Coordinates of C-alpha atoms in Angstrom, one line a residue:
X1368 CA 103.9 103.1 115.4
X1369 CA 103.1 99.4 115.2
X1370 CA 104.2 97.3 112.2
X1371 CA 100.5 96.7 111.2
X1372 CA 99.8 100.5 111.2
X1373 CA 103.0 101.1 109.2
X1374 CA 101.9 98.6 106.6
X1375 CA 98.4 100.1 106.2
X1376 CA 99.7 103.7 106.1
X1377 CA 102.5 103.1 103.5
X1378 CA 101.4 100.1 101.3
X1379 CA 99.7 102.4 98.8
X1380 CA 103.1 103.7 97.6
X1381 CA 104.0 100.3 96.0
X1382 CA 101.2 99.9 93.5
X1383 CA 98.3 101.5 91.7
X1384 CA 95.7 98.9 92.8
X1385 CA 96.0 98.6 96.6
X1386 CA 93.2 97.4 98.9
X1387 CA 93.6 98.0 102.6
X1388 CA 91.6 96.4 105.4
X1389 CA 88.8 96.8 106.4
X1390 CA 87.9 98.1 102.9
X1391 CA 88.9 95.1 100.8
X1392 CA 86.2 94.0 98.4
X1393 CA 85.1 90.4 99.2
X1394 CA 85.7 89.0 95.7
X1395 CA 89.3 90.3 95.6
X1396 CA 89.9 89.0 99.1
X1397 CA 88.7 85.6 98.1
X1398 CA 90.8 85.5 94.9
X1399 CA 93.9 86.7 96.7
X1400 CA 93.6 84.1 99.4
X1401 CA 92.9 81.2 97.0
X1402 CA 95.7 82.2 94.6
X1403 CA 98.3 84.0 96.6
X1404 CA 97.9 83.3 100.4
X1405 CA 96.2 79.9 100.5
X1406 CA 94.8 79.1 104.0
X1407 CA 95.1 82.5 105.5
X1408 CA 92.3 83.8 107.7
X1409 CA 90.6 86.7 105.9
X1410 CA 90.3 88.7 109.1
X1411 CA 94.1 89.0 109.3
X1412 CA 94.8 90.3 105.9
X1413 CA 96.1 93.9 106.1
X1414 CA 96.4 94.7 102.4
X1415 CA 96.4 93.4 98.9
X1416 CA 98.4 94.8 96.0
X1417 CA 96.9 93.6 92.8
X1418 CA 99.3 93.2 89.9
X1419 CA 97.0 91.5 87.4
X1420 CA 96.1 93.1 84.1
X1421 CA 92.3 93.0 84.6
X1422 CA 92.1 93.5 88.4
X1423 CA 91.3 90.0 89.6
X1424 CA 93.7 90.1 92.5
X1425 CA 94.9 86.6 91.7
X1426 CA 98.5 87.8 91.4
X1427 CA 100.5 90.3 93.4
X1428 CA 101.1 90.8 97.1
X1429 CA 99.2 89.9 100.3
X1430 CA 100.4 91.4 103.5
X1431 CA 99.9 90.3 107.1
X1432 CA 101.5 91.7 110.2
X1433 CA 104.2 89.1 110.3
X1434 CA 104.7 88.0 106.7
X1435 CA 104.2 88.8 103.0
X1436 CA 103.0 86.6 100.2
X1437 CA 104.2 87.2 96.7
X1438 CA 103.0 85.7 93.4
X1439 CA 103.8 86.6 89.8
X1440 CA 102.2 85.3 86.5
X1441 CA 102.6 81.5 86.0
X1442 CA 104.6 81.1 89.2
X1443 CA 103.9 79.6 92.6
X1444 CA 103.3 81.8 95.6
X1445 CA 106.3 82.6 97.9
X1446 CA 106.1 83.4 101.6
X1447 CA 108.6 85.7 103.4
X1448 CA 108.5 86.1 107.2
X1449 CA 109.5 89.6 108.2
X1450 CA 111.4 88.1 111.2
X1451 CA 113.7 86.3 108.7
X1452 CA 114.6 89.4 106.7
X1453 CA 117.5 91.7 107.6
X1454 CA 117.4 94.0 104.7
X1455 CA 115.8 94.6 101.3
X1456 CA 117.9 96.0 98.4
X1457 CA 116.7 97.5 95.2
X1458 CA 118.9 96.9 92.1
X1459 CA 118.4 98.6 88.7
X1460 CA 120.6 97.8 85.7
X1461 CA 120.4 99.7 82.3
X1462 CA 120.8 97.3 79.3
X1463 CA 121.5 98.7 75.9
X1464 CA 119.9 96.6 73.1
X1465 CA 121.3 96.1 69.6
X1466 CA 119.0 98.8 68.3
X1467 CA 120.4 101.2 70.8
X1468 CA 117.3 101.3 73.0
X1469 CA 118.0 101.4 76.8
X1470 CA 116.0 99.0 78.9
X1471 CA 115.8 99.0 82.7
X1472 CA 116.2 95.7 84.5
X1473 CA 114.8 96.0 88.0
X1474 CA 114.7 93.6 90.9
X1475 CA 114.6 93.4 94.7
X1476 CA 116.9 91.3 96.8
X1477 CA 115.9 90.2 100.3
X1478 CA 118.9 89.5 102.5
X1479 CA 117.9 87.0 105.1
X1480 CA 119.3 86.5 108.6
X1481 CA 121.0 83.2 107.7
X1482 CA 123.1 85.0 105.1
X1483 CA 121.2 83.8 102.1
X1484 CA 119.5 86.0 99.5
X1485 CA 116.1 85.7 97.9
X1486 CA 114.6 87.5 94.9
X1487 CA 110.8 87.8 95.1
X1488 CA 109.2 87.5 91.7
X1489 CA 107.3 90.7 91.1
X1490 CA 106.0 92.5 88.1
X1491 CA 107.9 95.8 87.6
X1492 CA 105.0 97.0 85.5
X1493 CA 102.4 96.9 88.3
X1494 CA 104.7 97.1 91.3
X1495 CA 107.0 100.0 92.1
X1496 CA 110.0 97.8 93.1
X1497 CA 112.1 100.7 94.5
X1498 CA 109.2 101.6 96.8
X1499 CA 108.7 98.0 97.7
X1500 CA 112.3 97.7 98.9
X1501 CA 111.9 100.9 101.0
X1502 CA 108.6 99.5 102.3
X1503 CA 110.1 96.2 103.4
X1504 CA 113.0 98.1 105.1
X1505 CA 110.5 100.3 106.9
X1506 CA 108.7 97.2 108.2
X1507 CA 112.0 95.7 109.5
X1508 CA 112.9 99.0 111.2
X1509 CA 109.4 99.2 112.9
X1510 CA 109.9 95.6 114.2
X1511 CA 113.1 96.7 115.9
X1512 CA 115.9 94.5 117.2
X1513 CA 113.4 92.4 119.1
X1514 CA 111.7 91.7 115.7
X1515 CA 108.2 92.2 117.1
X1516 CA 106.0 91.1 114.2
X1517 CA 102.5 89.9 115.0
X1518 CA 99.3 89.5 113.1
X1519 CA 96.0 90.6 114.6
X1520 CA 92.4 90.8 113.5
X1521 CA 91.6 93.9 111.4
X1522 CA 87.9 93.6 111.6
X1523 CA 86.8 92.2 115.0
X1524 CA 83.6 93.9 116.0
X1525 CA 82.9 95.2 119.5
X1526 CA 80.3 92.4 120.1
X1527 CA 83.1 89.8 119.7
X1528 CA 85.6 91.5 122.0
X1529 CA 86.2 90.7 125.7
X1530 CA 83.6 91.9 128.2
X1531 CA 86.3 94.0 130.0
X1532 CA 86.8 95.9 126.7
X1533 CA 83.0 96.4 126.3
X1534 CA 82.8 97.6 129.9
X1535 CA 85.5 100.2 129.4
X1536 CA 83.8 101.4 126.2
X1537 CA 80.4 101.7 127.9
X1538 CA 81.8 103.4 131.0
X1539 CA 83.3 106.2 128.9
X1540 CA 79.9 106.8 127.4
X1541 CA 78.4 106.8 130.9
X1542 CA 81.0 109.3 132.0
X1543 CA 79.9 111.6 129.1
X1544 CA 76.2 111.2 130.2
X1545 CA 77.2 112.3 133.7
X1546 CA 79.3 115.2 132.5
X1547 CA 76.5 117.8 131.9
X1548 CA 74.3 117.3 135.0
X1549 CA 75.8 114.6 137.2
X1550 CA 73.0 112.1 136.3
X1551 CA 72.2 109.7 133.6
X1552 CA 68.6 110.7 132.7
X1553 CA 65.9 108.4 131.2
X1554 CA 66.8 109.0 127.5
X1555 CA 70.5 108.5 128.1
X1556 CA 69.9 105.4 130.2
X1557 CA 67.6 103.9 127.5
X1558 CA 70.2 104.5 124.8
X1559 CA 73.1 103.0 126.8
X1560 CA 70.9 100.0 127.5
X1561 CA 70.3 99.7 123.7
X1562 CA 74.0 99.8 123.1
X1563 CA 74.6 97.1 125.7
X1564 CA 72.1 94.9 123.8
X1565 CA 73.7 95.6 120.4
X1566 CA 77.2 94.6 121.5
X1567 CA 76.0 91.4 123.3
X1568 CA 77.2 92.4 126.7
X1569 CA 77.5 89.6 129.1
X1570 CA 74.3 89.6 131.3
X1571 CA 76.3 88.3 134.3
X1572 CA 78.5 91.4 134.4
X1573 CA 75.6 93.8 134.1
X1574 CA 75.2 94.1 137.9
X1575 CA 78.4 96.1 138.3
X1576 CA 77.6 98.2 135.2
X1577 CA 74.2 98.9 136.6
X1578 CA 75.8 100.3 139.8
X1579 CA 78.1 102.4 137.6
X1580 CA 75.1 103.9 135.8
X1581 CA 73.3 104.7 139.0
X1582 CA 76.2 106.1 141.2
X1583 CA 78.3 109.0 139.9
X1584 CA 80.7 108.5 142.9
X1585 CA 81.9 105.2 141.4
X1586 CA 83.0 106.5 138.0
X1587 CA 86.5 105.9 136.7
X1588 CA 88.7 108.4 134.9
X1589 CA 87.9 108.6 131.2
X1590 CA 91.6 108.9 130.2
X1591 CA 92.5 105.7 132.1
X1592 CA 89.6 103.9 130.4
X1593 CA 90.9 105.0 127.0
X1594 CA 94.4 103.8 127.9
X1595 CA 92.8 100.5 128.8
X1596 CA 91.2 100.2 125.4
X1597 CA 94.4 101.1 123.6
X1598 CA 96.3 98.4 125.5
X1599 CA 93.7 95.6 125.2
X1600 CA 91.9 96.1 121.8
X1601 CA 93.6 94.2 118.9
X1602 CA 96.0 96.6 117.3
X1603 CA 94.3 96.4 113.9
X1604 CA 91.0 97.5 115.4
X1605 CA 92.0 100.3 117.8
X1606 CA 91.4 103.2 115.3
X1607 CA 88.0 101.7 114.5
X1608 CA 87.2 101.5 118.2
X1609 CA 88.1 105.2 118.8
X1610 CA 85.9 106.5 115.9
X1611 CA 83.0 104.2 117.0
X1612 CA 83.2 105.6 120.6
X1613 CA 83.0 109.1 119.3
X1614 CA 80.0 108.2 117.2
X1615 CA 78.1 106.8 120.2
X1616 CA 78.9 109.8 122.3
X1617 CA 77.9 112.2 119.6
X1618 CA 74.5 110.4 119.5
X1619 CA 74.1 110.8 123.2
X1620 CA 74.8 114.5 122.8
X1621 CA 72.1 114.7 120.1
X1622 CA 69.4 113.4 122.5
X1623 CA 69.3 116.8 124.3
X1624 CA 71.2 119.2 122.0
X1625 CA 71.5 120.4 118.4
X1626 CA 74.0 117.9 116.9
X1627 CA 75.5 120.7 114.7
X1628 CA 76.6 122.5 117.9
X1629 CA 78.9 119.6 119.1
X1630 CA 81.9 122.0 119.4
X1631 CA 80.2 123.6 122.4
X1632 CA 80.6 120.5 124.5
X1633 CA 83.8 120.4 126.5
X1634 CA 83.8 116.6 127.0
X1635 CA 83.5 116.0 123.3
X1636 CA 86.4 118.4 122.4
X1637 CA 88.6 116.8 125.0
X1638 CA 87.8 113.4 123.8
X1639 CA 88.4 114.5 120.2
X1640 CA 91.9 115.5 121.1
X1641 CA 92.5 112.3 123.2
X1642 CA 91.4 110.1 120.3
X1643 CA 93.1 112.2 117.6
X1644 CA 89.9 112.6 115.5
X1645 CA 89.7 115.7 113.2
X1646 CA 86.6 117.9 112.5
X1647 CA 86.0 116.4 109.1
X1648 CA 85.8 112.9 110.5
X1649 CA 83.3 114.1 113.2
X1650 CA 81.2 115.7 110.5
X1651 CA 81.2 112.4 108.6
X1652 CA 80.0 110.6 111.8
X1653 CA 77.2 113.2 112.1
X1654 CA 76.2 112.5 108.5
X1655 CA 76.1 108.7 109.3
X1656 CA 73.8 109.4 112.3
X1657 CA 71.5 111.5 110.3
X1658 CA 71.4 109.1 107.4
X1659 CA 70.5 106.2 109.7
X1660 CA 67.6 108.2 111.2
X1661 CA 66.4 109.4 107.8
X1662 CA 66.1 105.8 106.6
X1663 CA 63.3 105.3 109.0
X1664 CA 61.9 108.8 109.5
X1665 CA 61.7 109.6 105.8
X1666 CA 60.5 106.0 105.0
X1667 CA 63.3 105.5 102.5
X1668 CA 62.8 102.6 100.1
X1669 CA 65.6 100.2 99.1
X1670 CA 66.7 102.2 96.1
X1671 CA 67.1 105.4 98.3
X1672 CA 68.9 103.4 100.9
X1673 CA 71.5 102.2 98.4
X1674 CA 72.0 105.7 97.1
X1675 CA 72.5 107.2 100.5
X1676 CA 74.8 104.5 101.7
X1677 CA 77.0 104.9 98.5
X1678 CA 77.2 108.6 99.2
X1679 CA 78.2 108.0 102.8
X1680 CA 80.7 105.4 101.7
X1681 CA 82.4 107.9 99.3
X1682 CA 82.5 110.6 101.9
X1683 CA 84.0 108.2 104.5
X1684 CA 86.8 107.2 102.2
X1685 CA 87.6 110.8 101.5
X1686 CA 88.1 111.7 105.2
X1687 CA 89.8 108.4 106.2
X1688 CA 87.0 106.8 108.2
X1689 CA 86.1 103.2 107.2
X1690 CA 82.4 102.6 107.4
X1691 CA 83.3 99.6 109.6
X1692 CA 84.3 102.2 112.2
X1693 CA 81.0 104.0 112.3
X1694 CA 79.0 100.8 112.4
X1695 CA 81.4 99.0 114.7
X1696 CA 78.9 99.0 117.6
X1697 CA 75.8 98.9 115.4
X1698 CA 73.6 101.6 114.2
X1699 CA 72.3 104.3 116.6
X1700 CA 68.7 103.5 115.4
X1701 CA 69.0 100.2 117.3
X1702 CA 70.4 97.6 114.9
X1703 CA 73.4 95.4 115.7
X1704 CA 76.5 95.6 113.5
X1705 CA 75.8 92.1 112.2
X1706 CA 72.2 92.9 111.5
X1707 CA 73.0 96.1 109.7
X1708 CA 75.7 94.4 107.6
X1709 CA 73.5 91.5 106.7
X1710 CA 70.8 94.0 105.7
X1711 CA 73.3 95.9 103.4
X1712 CA 74.3 92.5 101.9
X1713 CA 70.7 92.0 100.8
X1714 CA 71.2 95.1 98.6
X1715 CA 74.4 93.7 97.2
X1716 CA 76.5 96.2 99.3
X1717 CA 78.1 94.0 101.9
X1718 CA 81.4 93.7 100.1
X1719 CA 81.2 97.2 98.5
X1720 CA 81.3 99.0 101.9
X1721 CA 84.0 96.9 103.4
X1722 CA 82.0 94.7 105.8
X1723 CA 82.8 91.4 104.0
X1724 CA 85.0 89.9 106.7
X1725 CA 84.0 91.9 109.7
X1726 CA 82.2 89.4 111.9
X1727 CA 82.8 86.2 113.8
X1728 CA 80.6 84.2 116.2
X1729 CA 76.9 84.7 115.7
X1730 CA 77.6 87.7 113.5
X1731 CA 79.4 85.6 110.9
X1732 CA 76.4 85.9 108.6
X1733 CA 77.8 89.2 107.5
X1734 CA 80.5 87.4 105.6
X1735 CA 78.0 87.0 102.9
X1736 CA 77.7 89.2 99.8
X1737 CA 74.3 88.0 98.8
X1738 CA 70.7 88.7 99.9
X1739 CA 68.8 87.3 102.9
X1740 CA 65.6 87.3 101.1
X1741 CA 64.7 85.7 97.8
X1742 CA 64.6 87.4 94.4
X1743 CA 66.8 90.5 94.9
X1744 CA 69.4 90.9 92.1
X1745 CA 69.0 94.6 91.4
X1746 CA 67.3 97.2 93.4
X1747 CA 66.1 98.9 90.3
X1748 CA 63.0 97.3 88.8
X1749 CA 61.6 96.0 92.0
X1750 CA 58.0 96.5 92.7
X1751 CA 57.3 99.2 95.4
X1752 CA 56.4 96.5 97.9
X1753 CA 59.7 94.7 97.3
X1754 CA 61.5 98.0 97.3
X1755 CA 60.5 98.5 100.9
X1756 CA 61.7 95.1 102.0
X1757 CA 65.0 96.4 103.5
X1758 CA 63.2 99.0 105.7
X1759 CA 60.8 96.3 106.8
X1760 CA 63.8 94.0 107.8
X1761 CA 65.4 96.9 109.6
X1762 CA 62.3 97.6 111.6
X1763 CA 62.0 93.9 112.6
X1764 CA 65.6 94.0 113.8
X1765 CA 65.0 97.2 115.8
X1766 CA 61.9 95.7 117.4
X1767 CA 64.0 92.7 118.6
X1768 CA 66.7 95.1 120.0
X1769 CA 64.1 97.2 121.7
X1770 CA 62.4 94.1 123.2
X1771 CA 65.7 92.9 124.7
X1772 CA 66.4 96.4 125.9
X1773 CA 63.0 96.4 127.6
X1774 CA 63.9 93.1 129.3
X1775 CA 67.1 94.7 130.7
X1776 CA 65.2 97.7 131.9
X1777 CA 62.7 95.5 133.6
X1778 CA 65.5 93.7 135.4
X1779 CA 66.8 97.1 136.5
X1780 CA 63.4 98.1 137.8
X1781 CA 63.1 94.8 139.7
X1782 CA 66.6 95.4 141.3
X1783 CA 65.7 98.9 142.4
X1784 CA 62.4 97.7 143.8
X1785 CA 64.2 94.9 145.7
X1786 CA 66.6 97.5 147.2
X1787 CA 63.7 99.7 148.1
X1788 CA 62.0 96.8 149.9
X1789 CA 65.2 95.9 151.8
X1790 CA 65.6 99.5 153.0
X1791 CA 62.0 99.5 154.2
X1792 CA 62.4 96.3 156.1
X1793 CA 65.5 97.5 157.9
X1794 CA 63.2 99.0 160.5
X1795 CA 63.1 102.5 159.2
X1796 CA 59.7 104.2 159.7
X1797 CA 57.8 103.6 156.5
X1798 CA 54.2 103.8 155.6
X1799 CA 52.1 100.9 154.4
X1800 CA 51.5 102.8 151.2
X1801 CA 55.2 102.7 150.3
X1802 CA 55.3 98.9 150.8
X1803 CA 52.1 98.6 148.8
X1804 CA 53.6 100.7 145.9
X1805 CA 56.8 98.6 146.0
X1806 CA 54.7 95.4 145.6
X1807 CA 52.7 96.9 142.8
X1808 CA 55.9 98.0 141.1
X1809 CA 57.5 94.6 141.4
X1810 CA 54.3 92.9 140.2
X1811 CA 54.0 95.1 137.1
X1812 CA 57.6 94.6 136.3
X1813 CA 57.3 90.8 136.6
X1814 CA 54.1 90.9 134.5
X1815 CA 55.9 92.8 131.7
X1816 CA 58.8 90.4 131.8
X1817 CA 56.4 87.4 131.6
X1818 CA 54.8 88.9 128.6
X1819 CA 58.2 89.4 127.0
X1820 CA 59.1 85.8 127.7
X1821 CA 55.9 84.6 125.9
X1822 CA 56.9 86.8 122.9
X1823 CA 60.4 85.3 123.0
X1824 CA 59.0 81.8 123.1
X1825 CA 56.7 82.4 120.1
X1826 CA 59.5 84.0 118.1
X1827 CA 61.9 81.1 118.9
X1828 CA 59.3 78.6 117.8
X1829 CA 58.6 80.5 114.6
X1830 CA 62.3 80.5 113.7
X1831 CA 62.8 76.8 114.6
X1832 CA 59.8 76.0 112.3
X1833 CA 61.7 77.5 109.4
X1834 CA 65.0 75.8 110.1
X1835 CA 65.9 72.4 108.6
X1836 CA 65.7 69.7 111.3
X1837 CA 68.4 67.7 109.5
X1838 CA 71.3 69.4 107.7
X1839 CA 72.6 68.3 104.3
X1840 CA 76.3 68.6 104.9
X1841 CA 77.3 68.0 101.3
X1842 CA 75.0 70.9 100.2
X1843 CA 76.3 73.2 102.9
X1844 CA 80.0 72.5 102.0
X1845 CA 79.4 73.2 98.3
X1846 CA 77.6 76.5 99.1
X1847 CA 80.4 77.7 101.5
X1848 CA 83.5 76.6 99.7
X1849 CA 85.1 80.1 99.5
X1850 CA 87.6 81.3 102.2
X1851 CA 85.4 84.1 103.6
X1852 CA 82.6 81.6 104.0
X1853 CA 84.6 79.0 105.9
X1854 CA 83.6 80.4 109.3
X1855 CA 80.1 80.6 108.1
X1856 CA 80.1 76.8 107.5
X1857 CA 81.6 76.2 110.9
X1858 CA 79.0 78.4 112.4
X1859 CA 76.1 76.5 110.9
X1860 CA 77.7 73.1 111.8
X1861 CA 78.2 74.2 115.4
X1862 CA 74.4 74.2 115.9
X1863 CA 73.8 70.8 114.4
X1864 CA 74.5 67.6 116.5
X1865 CA 75.5 64.3 115.0
X1866 CA 73.2 61.5 116.1
X1867 CA 71.9 58.2 114.9
X1868 CA 68.2 57.8 114.0
X1869 CA 66.1 54.9 112.8
X1870 CA 64.5 55.2 109.4
X1871 CA 62.4 53.0 107.1
X1872 CA 64.1 52.2 103.8
X1873 CA 62.5 51.5 100.4
X1874 CA 62.1 47.9 101.3
X1875 CA 60.1 48.9 104.4
X1876 CA 63.0 47.7 106.6
X1877 CA 64.3 49.7 109.5
X1878 CA 67.9 50.9 109.3
X1879 CA 70.2 53.2 111.4
X1880 CA 71.3 56.4 109.7
X1881 CA 73.7 59.1 111.0
X1882 CA 72.4 62.6 110.6
X1883 CA 73.1 66.2 111.7
X1884 CA 70.1 67.3 113.8
X1885 CA 69.3 70.8 114.8
X1886 CA 70.2 71.8 118.4
X1887 CA 67.1 73.8 119.1
X1888 CA 68.1 74.7 122.7
X1889 CA 69.6 78.0 121.6
X1890 CA 68.7 81.7 122.2
X1891 CA 66.5 83.5 119.8
X1892 CA 69.3 85.7 118.3
X1893 CA 71.4 82.6 117.5
X1894 CA 68.5 80.8 115.8
X1895 CA 67.7 84.0 113.9
X1896 CA 71.3 84.3 112.7
X1897 CA 71.4 80.6 111.8
X1898 CA 68.3 81.0 109.6
X1899 CA 69.7 84.2 108.0
X1900 CA 72.9 82.3 107.2
X1901 CA 71.2 79.4 105.6
X1902 CA 68.8 81.6 103.7
X1903 CA 71.6 83.8 102.5
X1904 CA 73.9 81.1 101.0
X1905 CA 70.9 79.7 99.1
X1906 CA 70.4 76.6 101.3
X1907 CA 66.7 77.3 101.4
X1908 CA 66.5 78.2 97.7
X1909 CA 65.4 75.1 95.7
X1910 CA 67.5 76.0 92.6
X1911 CA 70.7 76.8 94.6
X1912 CA 70.3 73.9 96.9
X1913 CA 69.7 71.3 94.2
X1914 CA 72.7 72.6 92.2
X1915 CA 75.0 72.5 95.3
X1916 CA 73.9 69.0 96.2
X1917 CA 74.5 67.8 92.7
X1918 CA 77.9 69.4 92.5
X1919 CA 78.8 68.0 95.9
X1920 CA 77.7 64.5 95.0
X1921 CA 79.7 64.7 91.7
X1922 CA 82.8 65.8 93.4
X1923 CA 82.5 63.0 96.0
X1924 CA 82.0 60.5 93.1
X1925 CA 85.1 61.7 91.3
X1926 CA 87.2 61.7 94.5
X1927 CA 86.1 58.1 95.3
X1928 CA 86.7 57.0 91.7
X1929 CA 90.3 58.4 91.7
X1930 CA 91.0 56.8 95.0

């Protein structure tokens, strides 16, 4: 067992209020980082033990794979690297007071490799100190003589992983599609393409994957592919990857069979054993698939979506499946993980369901715990029109995913058409009709692709028209001053270029001004995420923007005054 897994499996023994990644509420994560583990990347936090009276998580313990942060009331935070610790010792002394009452005095002593001893300041009321000592010793034992302590991301989504990892993941799903009839049929092909789009698979590598999907003789052993995933996926994410893989395969099974009869499929049973997933967890995965489909098929409004997602969240926790696992590759209905998470955040559920620090890159918008459209504070009380807003947003996201899937399918048709033409031109006896049909097929494919290009252009221009051409950096920094929003700020800034422009001042004189100007030479999905990010933090909201700008200017004034 790795050190990180040991920590996540045993940390609940040392306190009553323990939060384990990826299910750490965003507010508690922010408070713990600001007060206990300042400067730590939220993605690497394994667990938080809250020792405060009212549950703010501003005191207690923050655990990473290579160190522990400890903070007690009115004291500064202390850091202990596991590689520096040789042993933890629990001491308990009984003190008899003048009135005869016996009081226990407990403490933990950390013996360091250099021979010194340290006593972490912990509340014996909120922390089980004896279990804490055992816990630290367990961590040291897991690290071994080599003292292998490392910290890895606990919430890195599939879309942000290496393309080789994505390839292995998709190939296992292709192997399943082949398993029943030796071919990947039209429905299976379309769903796999949809998955490829959702996880931002590199287009340049699609050529080899296309061959894999069209030639059963080229398939690789599923067990070897799983071993590759285990060796190359960040340790903190491997369990999530395995459950996500099972979800995507169960959905492929559903395309042609009754999902309740999954136990009749030999491939799924073998995969279940290989991935160490129990029946209850698979039933939870099936519930998630059904829930996702019902959101659209039953035309659920936002209130109903909230209720169903809360129910799913409760069930997931009961069987040991983080919702981050079943939405790791997005939703089976065609939404990316980032898109779905951002959508849940509009309903105030981003942090509640454990997605608060899941995404990096263009998916970083999911760090937010606020809405992406104006006016939503509570789902209850919304007009019927507003109460269907989330479904509308989901449909828009699905359309975008489907459109990109169509583009990929068109590319595949073009490639097959090209190969057909090459075979014909090799000198084999072929009729004029075949050549003519090949040309028509290629022409139709190119025509459809051209139409898609026009749609993409129009959508890009529509998004650009809504984005600020010049970015107010002060406002942005004030709106993103929490640890979990730091990467969001960097994400926004990465798409604005510093340049000098000439403006006319109040005296009608020209002057040079340095500004941050939008880099509009970006793909549609990037521009869309950029707009969602700015909208979500309140940058586009007049009230929030004005307040942030005023606070930013005031802070700058005070700083300059003090200096």
